[in-house]
Amino acid sequence: MNLPAQSAPDEVGLASLIACQRPGYGLDAEFYRSSSIYERDLERIFMRAWLYAGHTSQIPRPGDYFLFEIARESVIVVRGGDGAINALVNVCRHRGSRVCLEPTGTASTFVCRYHGWTYGLEGELRSKRYMSEDFDRSAHGLKRIRLEVLQGLIFVNFDLEAPEFGAATSRLNECLAPYRLDRTHIAARRHYPVAANWKLAIENFMECYHCGPAHPDYARIHSLRAPLEESADLQAAMLVRARRVGLTGESISETGLDAPVPGLDIFYHRHALFPGYLTGSENGQPLAPLLGELTDFDGGATDVGVGPASFLLIYSDHALVYRFVPIGPERSDMDITWLVRSDAVAGADYDPERLTWLWHVTSEADTRIINNNQAGVNSRFYEPGPYSEMERHATARAAMRLYFGADGEQRG
């Protein structure tokens, strides 16, 4: 029987909840269903973090744009006349109306349909109908937020004082360079609505303890279905091949309180596929042309994390970008983008259905798993249980961010 709605914990109650958390155990139910904790998550995590917004291939020409929306905020990501990419807050400086209403498109200006104020591609106010002669047009352009590009991946941050992105991602940038993700384009994109808190969705993504029983297709391909020591020889052989084809054998783990830049978690790790599988396909055979500068398949896949809710899975011939978006205390969205080499043509170089097969069936199963997890957490009989060793990354990324703010300062 589900619990009725309860009063949300105040700061004192929240401090008490944090103090009662047992190391190595799951979180109290309120962390997964409280509206006040959800709002706290938005303000202290998502409004301060670097978030994946999209790929540069979505806006190849000046004037091309798309909207990035999260937590009641809307951002116009647009390529300016000089070729630079801008992140403009989609709020008119007159009366606050949304300016851009279409999710994607091409524009020379953005016109607010309420009173006709018009803005350029850099956010400057161009027309301010019938305002006084002494009106300061320069002080009323669209507000801008920070934007950085990592190998073609566009990240934005609402916090103007957030940690510097470039310095924190320099090692990761070197590791990703051989894949040339900046020379890819979007082959497919799908959304998976989840009836659960965003933390449950990310905790599920960050552990493979469930992969064996829950994902038979994934489990016959990926060695992560079992503890790392069981695949040590397979992993060592794959890393030798990785170096031969132009990939690094380095791993990066800069997460939680160990992150050199507070609030910007980063990890990079390449793991082995089982023999007979060159990539994440149903029969193990290639799905698309090799990415970037790779010379052959090494039989591995790369796991990457940037920030609290953006992840990549990179095979030798295609990549996926996972983005988790909080929508409500018990609602979130898994947004998945598949990338292939920029010159690859659908129907000739790859089949979109075959390309998306593995992670479509896996994500459909994950949706059911996470929904069931939320339903169980809502029970009056729920009690946090211990994490296994295979779930250690789930606790590092989801739980630790509740104990500590995005700036690393202890809360409570």
Short mmCIF file of N, CA and C in Angstrom, two decimals, residues 250-360:
data_model
loop_
_atom_site.label_atom_id
_atom_site.label_comp_id
_atom_site.label_asym_id
_atom_site.label_seq_id
_atom_site.Cartn_x
_atom_site.Cartn_y
_atom_site.Cartn_z
N GLU A 250 44.06 4.30 -20.44
CA GLU A 250 43.91 5.04 -19.19
C GLU A 250 42.47 4.99 -18.70
N SER A 251 42.32 5.01 -17.38
CA SER A 251 41.01 5.17 -16.75
C SER A 251 41.03 6.44 -15.92
N ILE A 252 39.92 7.14 -15.88
CA ILE A 252 39.78 8.34 -15.08
C ILE A 252 38.63 8.15 -14.12
N SER A 253 38.85 8.47 -12.86
CA SER A 253 37.78 8.43 -11.87
C SER A 253 37.95 9.62 -10.95
N GLU A 254 37.28 10.70 -11.28
CA GLU A 254 37.34 11.93 -10.50
C GLU A 254 35.90 12.28 -10.13
N THR A 255 35.41 11.62 -9.08
CA THR A 255 34.01 11.74 -8.72
C THR A 255 33.84 12.02 -7.24
N GLY A 256 32.61 12.45 -6.89
CA GLY A 256 32.29 12.69 -5.50
C GLY A 256 33.22 13.71 -4.87
N LEU A 257 33.68 13.41 -3.66
CA LEU A 257 34.54 14.34 -2.95
C LEU A 257 35.97 14.31 -3.47
N ASP A 258 36.29 13.32 -4.33
CA ASP A 258 37.64 13.22 -4.88
C ASP A 258 37.81 14.04 -6.16
N ALA A 259 36.72 14.61 -6.67
CA ALA A 259 36.81 15.39 -7.90
C ALA A 259 37.66 16.63 -7.67
N PRO A 260 38.67 16.88 -8.52
CA PRO A 260 39.53 18.04 -8.34
C PRO A 260 38.79 19.35 -8.49
N VAL A 261 37.73 19.36 -9.29
CA VAL A 261 36.87 20.53 -9.43
C VAL A 261 35.53 20.20 -8.79
N PRO A 262 35.21 20.77 -7.63
CA PRO A 262 33.98 20.42 -6.93
C PRO A 262 32.76 20.57 -7.82
N GLY A 263 31.91 19.54 -7.78
CA GLY A 263 30.66 19.59 -8.53
C GLY A 263 30.77 19.15 -9.97
N LEU A 264 31.96 18.81 -10.45
CA LEU A 264 32.11 18.36 -11.83
C LEU A 264 32.74 16.97 -11.83
N ASP A 265 31.90 15.96 -11.64
CA ASP A 265 32.36 14.58 -11.64
C ASP A 265 32.70 14.13 -13.06
N ILE A 266 33.80 13.38 -13.19
CA ILE A 266 34.23 12.90 -14.50
C ILE A 266 34.77 11.48 -14.35
N PHE A 267 34.38 10.58 -15.25
CA PHE A 267 35.04 9.28 -15.28
C PHE A 267 35.15 8.80 -16.73
N TYR A 268 36.11 7.93 -16.95
CA TYR A 268 36.38 7.34 -18.27
C TYR A 268 36.93 5.95 -18.02
N HIS A 269 36.33 4.94 -18.63
CA HIS A 269 36.82 3.56 -18.46
C HIS A 269 36.39 2.74 -19.66
N ARG A 270 37.33 1.99 -20.23
CA ARG A 270 36.99 1.09 -21.34
C ARG A 270 36.93 -0.34 -20.80
N HIS A 271 35.83 -1.02 -21.07
CA HIS A 271 35.67 -2.39 -20.58
C HIS A 271 35.50 -3.35 -21.76
N ALA A 272 35.81 -4.60 -21.51
CA ALA A 272 35.82 -5.61 -22.57
C ALA A 272 34.41 -6.13 -22.88
N LEU A 273 34.21 -6.41 -24.16
CA LEU A 273 33.06 -7.19 -24.59
C LEU A 273 33.47 -8.66 -24.61
N PHE A 274 32.48 -9.53 -24.60
CA PHE A 274 32.81 -10.95 -24.64
C PHE A 274 33.29 -11.37 -26.03
N PRO A 275 34.10 -12.43 -26.12
CA PRO A 275 34.61 -12.89 -27.42
C PRO A 275 33.48 -13.10 -28.42
N GLY A 276 33.73 -12.69 -29.66
CA GLY A 276 32.73 -12.79 -30.72
C GLY A 276 31.94 -11.52 -30.93
N TYR A 277 32.13 -10.54 -30.03
CA TYR A 277 31.39 -9.27 -30.15
C TYR A 277 32.37 -8.13 -30.38
N LEU A 278 32.26 -7.52 -31.55
CA LEU A 278 33.08 -6.35 -31.88
C LEU A 278 32.44 -5.06 -31.43
N THR A 279 31.11 -5.08 -31.28
CA THR A 279 30.36 -3.88 -30.90
C THR A 279 29.06 -4.33 -30.25
N GLY A 280 28.22 -3.37 -29.88
CA GLY A 280 26.96 -3.70 -29.22
C GLY A 280 25.86 -4.03 -30.19
N SER A 281 26.03 -5.10 -30.94
CA SER A 281 25.04 -5.52 -31.93
C SER A 281 24.51 -6.90 -31.57
N GLU A 282 23.40 -7.28 -32.19
CA GLU A 282 22.76 -8.55 -31.87
C GLU A 282 23.63 -9.74 -32.22
N ASN A 283 24.39 -9.63 -33.32
CA ASN A 283 25.26 -10.73 -33.74
C ASN A 283 26.73 -10.45 -33.51
N GLY A 284 27.06 -9.33 -32.90
CA GLY A 284 28.45 -9.00 -32.60
C GLY A 284 29.20 -8.34 -33.73
N GLN A 285 28.58 -8.22 -34.90
CA GLN A 285 29.26 -7.66 -36.05
C GLN A 285 29.06 -6.14 -36.13
N PRO A 286 29.93 -5.45 -36.89
CA PRO A 286 29.86 -3.99 -36.95
C PRO A 286 28.49 -3.47 -37.38
N LEU A 287 28.17 -2.29 -36.87
CA LEU A 287 26.91 -1.64 -37.18
C LEU A 287 27.08 -0.41 -38.05
N ALA A 288 28.28 0.19 -38.04
CA ALA A 288 28.53 1.44 -38.76
C ALA A 288 30.03 1.55 -39.01
N PRO A 289 30.46 2.51 -39.83
CA PRO A 289 31.91 2.71 -40.05
C PRO A 289 32.62 3.06 -38.74
N LEU A 290 33.90 2.69 -38.65
CA LEU A 290 34.70 3.01 -37.47
C LEU A 290 34.70 4.51 -37.20
N LEU A 291 34.68 4.85 -35.93
CA LEU A 291 34.71 6.25 -35.54
C LEU A 291 36.10 6.85 -35.69
N GLY A 292 36.14 8.12 -36.01
CA GLY A 292 37.35 8.92 -35.94
C GLY A 292 38.59 8.32 -36.53
N GLU A 293 39.62 8.21 -35.67
CA GLU A 293 40.94 7.76 -36.10
C GLU A 293 41.20 6.29 -35.80
N LEU A 294 40.18 5.54 -35.39
CA LEU A 294 40.37 4.13 -35.06
C LEU A 294 40.70 3.33 -36.31
N THR A 295 41.59 2.38 -36.15
CA THR A 295 42.03 1.57 -37.29
C THR A 295 41.38 0.20 -37.33
N ASP A 296 40.76 -0.22 -36.22
CA ASP A 296 40.12 -1.54 -36.17
C ASP A 296 39.27 -1.60 -34.91
N PHE A 297 38.53 -2.70 -34.76
CA PHE A 297 37.76 -2.96 -33.55
C PHE A 297 38.66 -3.63 -32.51
N ASP A 298 38.52 -3.21 -31.25
CA ASP A 298 39.31 -3.82 -30.18
C ASP A 298 38.48 -4.70 -29.27
N GLY A 299 37.16 -4.80 -29.54
CA GLY A 299 36.32 -5.63 -28.69
C GLY A 299 36.04 -5.02 -27.34
N GLY A 300 35.91 -3.70 -27.30
CA GLY A 300 35.64 -3.02 -26.04
C GLY A 300 34.60 -1.94 -26.19
N ALA A 301 34.20 -1.37 -25.06
CA ALA A 301 33.26 -0.25 -25.02
C ALA A 301 33.71 0.69 -23.92
N THR A 302 33.49 1.97 -24.11
CA THR A 302 33.94 2.99 -23.16
C THR A 302 32.77 3.61 -22.42
N ASP A 303 32.89 3.69 -21.11
CA ASP A 303 31.91 4.36 -20.26
C ASP A 303 32.47 5.72 -19.86
N VAL A 304 31.68 6.76 -20.02
CA VAL A 304 32.11 8.13 -19.72
C VAL A 304 31.01 8.83 -18.93
N GLY A 305 31.42 9.62 -17.95
CA GLY A 305 30.48 10.46 -17.22
C GLY A 305 31.00 11.87 -17.14
N VAL A 306 30.12 12.85 -17.32
CA VAL A 306 30.46 14.27 -17.18
C VAL A 306 29.33 14.95 -16.40
N GLY A 307 29.62 15.36 -15.18
CA GLY A 307 28.60 16.00 -14.37
C GLY A 307 27.64 14.99 -13.77
N PRO A 308 26.52 15.47 -13.21
CA PRO A 308 25.64 14.59 -12.45
C PRO A 308 24.67 13.76 -13.27
N ALA A 309 24.44 14.11 -14.55
CA ALA A 309 23.34 13.47 -15.26
C ALA A 309 23.62 13.24 -16.74
N SER A 310 24.90 13.28 -17.16
CA SER A 310 25.26 13.10 -18.57
C SER A 310 26.29 12.00 -18.70
N PHE A 311 26.01 11.01 -19.55
CA PHE A 311 26.88 9.85 -19.68
C PHE A 311 27.00 9.44 -21.15
N LEU A 312 28.14 8.83 -21.47
CA LEU A 312 28.35 8.31 -22.82
C LEU A 312 28.71 6.83 -22.74
N LEU A 313 28.31 6.10 -23.77
CA LEU A 313 28.79 4.74 -24.01
C LEU A 313 29.31 4.74 -25.45
N ILE A 314 30.60 4.44 -25.60
CA ILE A 314 31.23 4.56 -26.92
C ILE A 314 31.77 3.20 -27.36
N TYR A 315 31.24 2.69 -28.45
CA TYR A 315 31.80 1.51 -29.12
C TYR A 315 32.77 2.01 -30.19
N SER A 316 33.38 1.10 -30.90
CA SER A 316 34.33 1.51 -31.94
C SER A 316 33.64 2.12 -33.16
N ASP A 317 32.35 1.79 -33.34
CA ASP A 317 31.66 2.25 -34.55
C ASP A 317 30.46 3.16 -34.29
N HIS A 318 30.10 3.37 -33.05
CA HIS A 318 29.02 4.32 -32.73
C HIS A 318 29.08 4.67 -31.26
N ALA A 319 28.37 5.72 -30.89
CA ALA A 319 28.35 6.18 -29.51
C ALA A 319 26.92 6.52 -29.11
N LEU A 320 26.67 6.44 -27.80
CA LEU A 320 25.40 6.85 -27.25
C LEU A 320 25.64 7.92 -26.20
N VAL A 321 24.73 8.90 -26.14
CA VAL A 321 24.75 9.91 -25.08
C VAL A 321 23.47 9.75 -24.28
N TYR A 322 23.63 9.48 -22.99
CA TYR A 322 22.50 9.39 -22.07
C TYR A 322 22.38 10.70 -21.30
N ARG A 323 21.17 11.24 -21.25
CA ARG A 323 20.90 12.42 -20.44
C ARG A 323 19.67 12.14 -19.58
N PHE A 324 19.82 12.32 -18.27
CA PHE A 324 18.71 12.14 -17.34
C PHE A 324 18.17 13.51 -16.95
N VAL A 325 16.87 13.68 -17.11
CA VAL A 325 16.24 14.98 -16.86
C VAL A 325 15.20 14.84 -15.75
N PRO A 326 15.35 15.56 -14.64
CA PRO A 326 14.32 15.54 -13.60
C PRO A 326 13.09 16.31 -14.05
N ILE A 327 11.91 15.75 -13.82
CA ILE A 327 10.67 16.41 -14.22
C ILE A 327 9.77 16.67 -13.02
N GLY A 328 9.86 15.83 -12.01
CA GLY A 328 9.08 15.99 -10.79
C GLY A 328 9.65 15.08 -9.72
N PRO A 329 9.12 15.15 -8.50
CA PRO A 329 9.65 14.28 -7.44
C PRO A 329 9.64 12.81 -7.81
N GLU A 330 8.65 12.37 -8.57
CA GLU A 330 8.57 10.98 -8.98
C GLU A 330 8.41 10.85 -10.49
N ARG A 331 9.05 11.76 -11.22
CA ARG A 331 9.03 11.71 -12.68
C ARG A 331 10.37 12.16 -13.23
N SER A 332 10.86 11.47 -14.24
CA SER A 332 12.09 11.86 -14.91
C SER A 332 12.06 11.34 -16.34
N ASP A 333 13.11 11.67 -17.08
CA ASP A 333 13.16 11.28 -18.49
C ASP A 333 14.56 10.79 -18.83
N MET A 334 14.64 9.66 -19.52
CA MET A 334 15.90 9.21 -20.09
C MET A 334 15.91 9.60 -21.56
N ASP A 335 16.85 10.44 -21.92
CA ASP A 335 16.99 10.92 -23.30
C ASP A 335 18.25 10.28 -23.87
N ILE A 336 18.11 9.51 -24.95
CA ILE A 336 19.25 8.78 -25.52
C ILE A 336 19.46 9.21 -26.96
N THR A 337 20.71 9.56 -27.27
CA THR A 337 21.10 9.95 -28.62
C THR A 337 22.16 8.99 -29.14
N TRP A 338 21.97 8.48 -30.35
CA TRP A 338 22.95 7.61 -30.99
C TRP A 338 23.74 8.43 -32.02
N LEU A 339 25.07 8.34 -31.97
CA LEU A 339 25.94 9.06 -32.89
C LEU A 339 26.70 8.10 -33.78
N VAL A 340 26.83 8.44 -35.05
CA VAL A 340 27.67 7.70 -35.99
C VAL A 340 28.56 8.70 -36.72
N ARG A 341 29.55 8.18 -37.43
CA ARG A 341 30.48 9.06 -38.15
C ARG A 341 29.70 10.00 -39.08
N SER A 342 30.18 11.21 -39.22
CA SER A 342 29.41 12.25 -39.91
C SER A 342 29.15 11.93 -41.38
N ASP A 343 30.00 11.11 -42.01
CA ASP A 343 29.77 10.77 -43.42
C ASP A 343 28.98 9.48 -43.59
N ALA A 344 28.55 8.85 -42.48
CA ALA A 344 27.77 7.61 -42.57
C ALA A 344 26.34 7.93 -42.98
N VAL A 345 25.82 7.14 -43.92
CA VAL A 345 24.49 7.37 -44.48
C VAL A 345 23.55 6.26 -44.06
N ALA A 346 22.38 6.64 -43.52
CA ALA A 346 21.38 5.66 -43.12
C ALA A 346 20.93 4.84 -44.32
N GLY A 347 20.82 3.53 -44.15
CA GLY A 347 20.39 2.64 -45.22
C GLY A 347 21.52 2.12 -46.06
N ALA A 348 22.64 2.87 -46.09
CA ALA A 348 23.81 2.43 -46.84
C ALA A 348 24.92 2.00 -45.88
N ASP A 349 25.25 2.84 -44.91
CA ASP A 349 26.34 2.54 -43.98
C ASP A 349 25.86 2.00 -42.64
N TYR A 350 24.60 2.22 -42.33
CA TYR A 350 24.06 1.67 -41.08
C TYR A 350 22.54 1.56 -41.18
N ASP A 351 21.99 0.63 -40.42
CA ASP A 351 20.55 0.42 -40.32
C ASP A 351 20.10 0.96 -38.96
N PRO A 352 19.29 2.03 -38.92
CA PRO A 352 18.90 2.61 -37.64
C PRO A 352 18.27 1.62 -36.66
N GLU A 353 17.52 0.67 -37.16
CA GLU A 353 16.88 -0.31 -36.27
C GLU A 353 17.92 -1.22 -35.62
N ARG A 354 18.87 -1.69 -36.41
CA ARG A 354 19.93 -2.53 -35.85
C ARG A 354 20.83 -1.74 -34.92
N LEU A 355 21.08 -0.48 -35.29
CA LEU A 355 21.94 0.37 -34.49
C LEU A 355 21.37 0.59 -33.08
N THR A 356 20.08 0.79 -32.99
CA THR A 356 19.45 1.14 -31.72
C THR A 356 18.91 -0.07 -30.95
N TRP A 357 18.99 -1.26 -31.53
CA TRP A 357 18.34 -2.44 -30.94
C TRP A 357 18.74 -2.68 -29.48
N LEU A 358 20.02 -2.80 -29.20
CA LEU A 358 20.46 -3.22 -27.86
C LEU A 358 20.00 -2.24 -26.79
N TRP A 359 20.23 -0.97 -27.02
CA TRP A 359 19.94 0.00 -25.96
C TRP A 359 18.49 0.42 -25.94
N HIS A 360 17.73 0.09 -26.99
CA HIS A 360 16.29 0.28 -26.93
C HIS A 360 15.67 -0.79 -26.02
#
